[in-house]
PDB file of C-alpha atoms in Angstrom:
ATOM      1  CA  ASP A   1      89.948 -30.896 186.519  1.00 76.00           C
ATOM      2  CA  THR A   2      92.416 -27.855 186.283  1.00 85.00           C
ATOM      3  CA  ALA A   3      90.565 -24.829 188.051  1.00 87.00           C
ATOM      4  CA  TRP A   4      90.270 -27.169 191.179  1.00 92.00           C
ATOM      5  CA  ILE A   5      94.261 -27.324 191.015  1.00 93.00           C
ATOM      6  CA  ALA A   6      94.798 -24.034 190.039  1.00 91.00           C
ATOM      7  CA  LEU A   7      92.786 -22.715 192.919  1.00 92.00           C
ATOM      8  CA  LEU A   8      94.417 -25.493 195.675  1.00 94.00           C
ATOM      9  CA  GLY A   9      97.980 -23.921 194.599  1.00 91.00           C
ATOM     10  CA  ALA A  10      96.291 -20.612 195.450  1.00 87.00           C
ATOM     11  CA  PHE A  11      95.163 -21.413 198.327  1.00 88.00           C
ATOM     12  CA  ILE A  12      98.433 -23.411 199.640  1.00 90.00           C
ATOM     13  CA  THR A  13     100.140 -20.580 198.679  1.00 84.00           C
ATOM     14  CA  ILE A  14      98.356 -18.267 200.574  1.00 81.00           C
ATOM     15  CA  ALA A  15      98.293 -19.963 203.384  1.00 85.00           C
ATOM     16  CA  PHE A  16     102.068 -20.635 203.620  1.00 85.00           C
ATOM     17  CA  THR A  17     102.953 -16.293 203.192  1.00 82.00           C
ATOM     18  CA  ASN A  18     102.867 -13.616 204.969  1.00 81.00           C
ATOM     19  CA  PRO A  19      99.965 -11.695 204.794  1.00 76.00           C
ATOM     20  CA  HIS A  20     101.676  -8.309 204.209  1.00 77.00           C
ATOM     21  CA  ASP A  21     103.954 -10.187 201.224  1.00 77.00           C
ATOM     22  CA  VAL A  22     100.763 -11.107 199.253  1.00 72.00           C
ATOM     23  CA  GLN A  23      99.071  -7.700 199.771  1.00 78.00           C
ATOM     24  CA  ASP A  24     102.239  -6.384 198.052  1.00 79.00           C
ATOM     25  CA  ALA A  25     102.343  -8.841 195.167  1.00 76.00           C
ATOM     26  CA  LEU A  26      98.465  -7.967 194.537  1.00 77.00           C
ATOM     27  CA  ARG A  27      98.611  -4.608 194.531  1.00 81.00           C
ATOM     28  CA  ASN A  28     101.900  -3.282 193.010  1.00 84.00           C
ATOM     29  CA  HIS A  29     102.911  -6.848 190.829  1.00 82.00           C
ATOM     30  CA  VAL A  30      99.369  -8.503 189.152  1.00 81.00           C
ATOM     31  CA  GLU A  31      98.169  -6.377 185.695  1.00 87.00           C
ATOM     32  CA  TRP A  32      94.893  -6.231 186.720  1.00 87.00           C
ATOM     33  CA  ASP A  33      93.397  -4.820 183.669  1.00 89.00           C
ATOM     34  CA  THR A  34      94.703  -8.040 181.295  1.00 88.00           C
ATOM     35  CA  LEU A  35      93.109 -10.398 183.366  1.00 88.00           C
ATOM     36  CA  LEU A  36      89.924  -8.482 183.760  1.00 91.00           C
ATOM     37  CA  PHE A  37      90.210  -8.000 179.660  1.00 88.00           C
ATOM     38  CA  PHE A  38      90.497 -12.192 179.577  1.00 84.00           C
ATOM     39  CA  ALA A  39      88.141 -12.927 181.451  1.00 88.00           C
ATOM     40  CA  GLY A  40      86.234 -10.610 179.772  1.00 89.00           C
ATOM     41  CA  LEU A  41      86.877 -11.875 176.291  1.00 81.00           C
ATOM     42  CA  PHE A  42      86.167 -15.728 177.698  1.00 81.00           C
ATOM     43  CA  VAL A  43      82.662 -15.155 179.116  1.00 86.00           C
ATOM     44  CA  LEU A  44      81.872 -13.373 175.619  1.00 82.00           C
ATOM     45  CA  VAL A  45      83.340 -16.051 173.363  1.00 76.00           C
ATOM     46  CA  GLU A  46      81.517 -19.042 175.807  1.00 79.00           C
ATOM     47  CA  ALA A  47      77.871 -16.624 175.301  1.00 84.00           C
ATOM     48  CA  CYS A  48      78.683 -16.955 171.934  1.00 79.00           C
ATOM     49  CA  ALA A  49      79.293 -20.677 171.845  1.00 76.00           C
ATOM     50  CA  ALA A  50      75.995 -20.786 174.232  1.00 84.00           C
ATOM     51  CA  MET A  51      73.818 -18.645 171.981  1.00 88.00           C
ATOM     52  CA  GLY A  52      75.176 -20.746 168.432  1.00 81.00           C
ATOM     53  CA  LEU A  53      76.911 -18.158 167.142  1.00 78.00           C
ATOM     54  CA  LEU A  54      80.332 -20.112 166.805  1.00 71.00           C
ATOM     55  CA  GLU A  55      78.361 -23.202 165.492  1.00 74.00           C
ATOM     56  CA  GLU A  56      76.332 -20.938 163.405  1.00 80.00           C
ATOM     57  CA  ILE A  57      79.285 -19.068 161.897  1.00 75.00           C
ATOM     58  CA  GLY A  58      81.077 -22.416 161.275  1.00 74.00           C
ATOM     59  CA  ASN A  59      77.958 -23.966 159.375  1.00 77.00           C
ATOM     60  CA  LEU A  60      77.615 -21.033 156.934  1.00 81.00           C
ATOM     61  CA  LEU A  61      81.284 -22.003 156.111  1.00 79.00           C
ATOM     62  CA  GLY A  62      80.748 -25.457 155.781  1.00 78.00           C
ATOM     63  CA  ASP A  63      78.003 -24.923 153.571  1.00 83.00           C
ATOM     64  CA  TYR A  64      79.765 -23.030 151.318  1.00 85.00           C
ATOM     65  CA  ILE A  65      82.108 -25.358 151.073  1.00 83.00           C
ATOM     66  CA  GLN A  66      80.628 -28.433 150.135  1.00 84.00           C
ATOM     67  CA  ALA A  67      78.265 -26.206 147.637  1.00 90.00           C
ATOM     68  CA  GLN A  68      81.689 -26.509 145.353  1.00 89.00           C
ATOM     69  CA  GLU A  69      83.184 -28.508 143.239  1.00 91.00           C
ATOM     70  CA  GLU A  70      84.993 -31.581 145.876  1.00 90.00           C
ATOM     71  CA  SER A  71      88.256 -31.184 143.825  1.00 92.00           C
ATOM     72  CA  LYS A  72      88.433 -27.315 145.000  1.00 90.00           C
ATOM     73  CA  GLN A  73      86.605 -28.173 148.775  1.00 87.00           C
ATOM     74  CA  LEU A  74      90.254 -28.000 150.948  1.00 87.00           C
ATOM     75  CA  THR A  75      92.117 -25.540 148.682  1.00 90.00           C
ATOM     76  CA  LEU A  76      88.902 -23.015 149.576  1.00 89.00           C
ATOM     77  CA  ALA A  77      88.424 -24.068 152.920  1.00 85.00           C
ATOM     78  CA  ILE A  78      92.565 -23.378 154.135  1.00 87.00           C
ATOM     79  CA  THR A  79      91.805 -20.045 151.458  1.00 91.00           C
ATOM     80  CA  LEU A  80      88.695 -18.550 153.643  1.00 87.00           C
ATOM     81  CA  LEU A  81      90.100 -20.029 156.942  1.00 84.00           C
ATOM     82  CA  MET A  82      93.460 -18.017 155.781  1.00 86.00           C
ATOM     83  CA  TRP A  83      91.459 -14.538 154.583  1.00 88.00           C
ATOM     84  CA  VAL A  84      88.947 -14.845 157.884  1.00 82.00           C
ATOM     85  CA  SER A  85      91.436 -15.219 160.520  1.00 80.00           C
ATOM     86  CA  ALA A  86      94.367 -12.280 158.554  1.00 84.00           C
ATOM     87  CA  ILE A  87      91.045  -9.659 158.693  1.00 81.00           C
ATOM     88  CA  THR A  88      89.801 -10.778 161.828  1.00 75.00           C
ATOM     89  CA  SER A  89      93.455 -10.576 163.705  1.00 73.00           C
ATOM     90  CA  ALA A  90      93.881  -6.691 162.406  1.00 75.00           C
ATOM     91  CA  PHE A  91      91.077  -6.051 165.275  1.00 67.00           C
ATOM     92  CA  LEU A  92      91.182  -8.560 167.673  1.00 66.00           C
ATOM     93  CA  ASP A  93      94.641 -10.231 169.490  1.00 68.00           C
ATOM     94  CA  ASN A  94      95.416 -13.728 168.723  1.00 72.00           C
ATOM     95  CA  ILE A  95      94.791 -15.389 171.721  1.00 72.00           C
ATOM     96  CA  PRO A  96      91.221 -14.414 171.904  1.00 68.00           C
ATOM     97  CA  TYR A  97      90.936 -15.181 168.456  1.00 71.00           C
ATOM     98  CA  THR A  98      92.327 -18.546 167.939  1.00 75.00           C
ATOM     99  CA  ALA A  99      89.884 -19.224 171.545  1.00 69.00           C
ATOM    100  CA  THR A 100      86.967 -18.374 169.275  1.00 67.00           C
ATOM    101  CA  LEU A 101      87.788 -20.194 166.387  1.00 71.00           C
ATOM    102  CA  ILE A 102      88.438 -23.676 167.811  1.00 73.00           C
ATOM    103  CA  PRO A 103      84.818 -24.519 167.897  1.00 65.00           C
ATOM    104  CA  VAL A 104      84.253 -23.129 164.825  1.00 66.00           C
ATOM    105  CA  ILE A 105      86.933 -25.670 162.815  1.00 73.00           C
ATOM    106  CA  GLN A 106      85.897 -28.452 165.688  1.00 67.00           C
ATOM    107  CA  ILE A 107      82.761 -28.410 163.525  1.00 53.00           C
TER     108      ILE A 107
END
């Protein structure tokens, strides 16, 4: 699991580094606002997935696409995905939006 590898690397780095250097790096060189933003965002996305919201969005889009003629389904799917992405990316950053949309596309 990649989380364990990251934790092992962090532990090794801290074990072989001067404690004053680590404190300085943590205080002055880490962008805590950005890290906490992304942590909260990914928790929110996972909560939406656990509630079934992403699957419901995928099902609604899929049902709408499948209700159309078969010759138009691919074109409609691409068009819907592009417009939903364009409108949503105006309000969300691209990375969290992509992380949110991955489960929807897999459906």
